[in-house]
XYZ file of C-alpha atoms in Angstrom:
91
model
C -93.337 -62.996 -33.384
C -96.657 -64.200 -31.742
C -98.948 -61.645 -28.951
C -98.738 -65.001 -27.128
C -94.972 -66.010 -27.246
C -94.130 -62.687 -26.184
C -96.776 -62.492 -22.862
C -94.371 -65.813 -22.236
C -91.378 -63.894 -22.760
C -92.133 -61.538 -19.979
C -93.467 -64.166 -17.621
C -90.256 -65.930 -17.358
C -88.601 -62.357 -17.592
C -89.910 -61.167 -14.619
C -88.980 -65.384 -12.966
C -85.087 -64.111 -13.423
C -85.231 -66.755 -15.807
C -82.915 -64.410 -17.944
C -79.710 -65.227 -15.871
C -77.058 -63.014 -18.099
C -77.482 -60.857 -21.310
C -75.305 -58.756 -22.686
C -74.030 -56.868 -25.033
C -70.270 -58.512 -26.801
C -69.755 -56.255 -29.668
C -72.231 -52.985 -31.253
C -74.517 -54.568 -32.538
C -74.617 -58.075 -31.137
C -76.027 -58.897 -27.891
C -76.012 -62.070 -26.215
C -78.972 -63.783 -23.713
C -78.604 -67.188 -21.259
C -81.708 -67.429 -20.434
C -82.658 -71.015 -17.491
C -85.496 -73.355 -18.610
C -85.745 -76.003 -17.253
C -81.567 -76.515 -18.885
C -79.372 -73.786 -20.293
C -79.536 -71.995 -23.731
C -77.943 -69.535 -25.154
C -79.903 -66.899 -27.515
C -77.670 -64.368 -29.639
C -79.675 -61.404 -30.995
C -78.239 -58.748 -34.275
C -79.200 -55.590 -34.410
C -78.653 -53.560 -37.949
C -76.495 -49.725 -37.093
C -80.338 -48.759 -37.272
C -80.956 -50.454 -33.915
C -83.550 -52.936 -36.633
C -83.547 -57.017 -35.491
C -82.062 -58.758 -38.253
C -82.163 -61.697 -36.910
C -82.024 -63.802 -33.856
C -80.741 -67.622 -33.297
C -81.446 -69.855 -30.095
C -79.600 -73.223 -29.642
C -82.748 -74.986 -27.840
C -84.709 -77.810 -29.582
C -87.412 -76.577 -29.321
C -90.137 -76.998 -32.925
C -91.750 -73.750 -31.898
C -91.032 -72.063 -35.500
C -89.798 -70.058 -36.079
C -89.366 -68.461 -31.852
C -89.310 -70.100 -28.699
C -89.506 -69.361 -25.738
C -86.569 -68.441 -24.634
C -86.218 -65.852 -28.030
C -88.918 -64.221 -26.720
C -87.527 -63.592 -22.906
C -84.435 -62.510 -24.508
C -86.294 -60.042 -27.078
C -88.133 -59.142 -24.252
C -84.858 -58.109 -22.160
C -83.484 -56.808 -25.155
C -86.710 -53.929 -25.544
C -86.911 -54.016 -21.846
C -82.500 -53.205 -21.149
C -81.715 -51.271 -23.812
C -81.835 -47.774 -23.461
C -82.889 -47.143 -26.885
C -85.016 -49.313 -28.300
C -84.697 -51.561 -31.276
C -86.941 -51.407 -33.624
C -88.432 -54.833 -34.518
C -88.030 -56.260 -37.835
C -87.772 -59.994 -39.296
C -91.508 -59.934 -38.526
C -91.201 -58.823 -34.271
C -93.910 -56.045 -33.389
């Protein structure tokens, strides 16, 4: 994920765009990101904490990540007690 996109994710996180962030299963998290509309982002980690995949139900053209994914990624990094390993080319 590009540094610019991660910075945007921090901005959205600190401005309260991450309205809901929960662990739905042992290795799956869901976030509700509100930026003009509500977007659901789902993150799956492996048992070691490596991010396997992230999915957002938006139509943003940022490939393969969007600003909603960036905000959810930041929330995961800041709210998870054991920091997940990046995976998927996310540094």
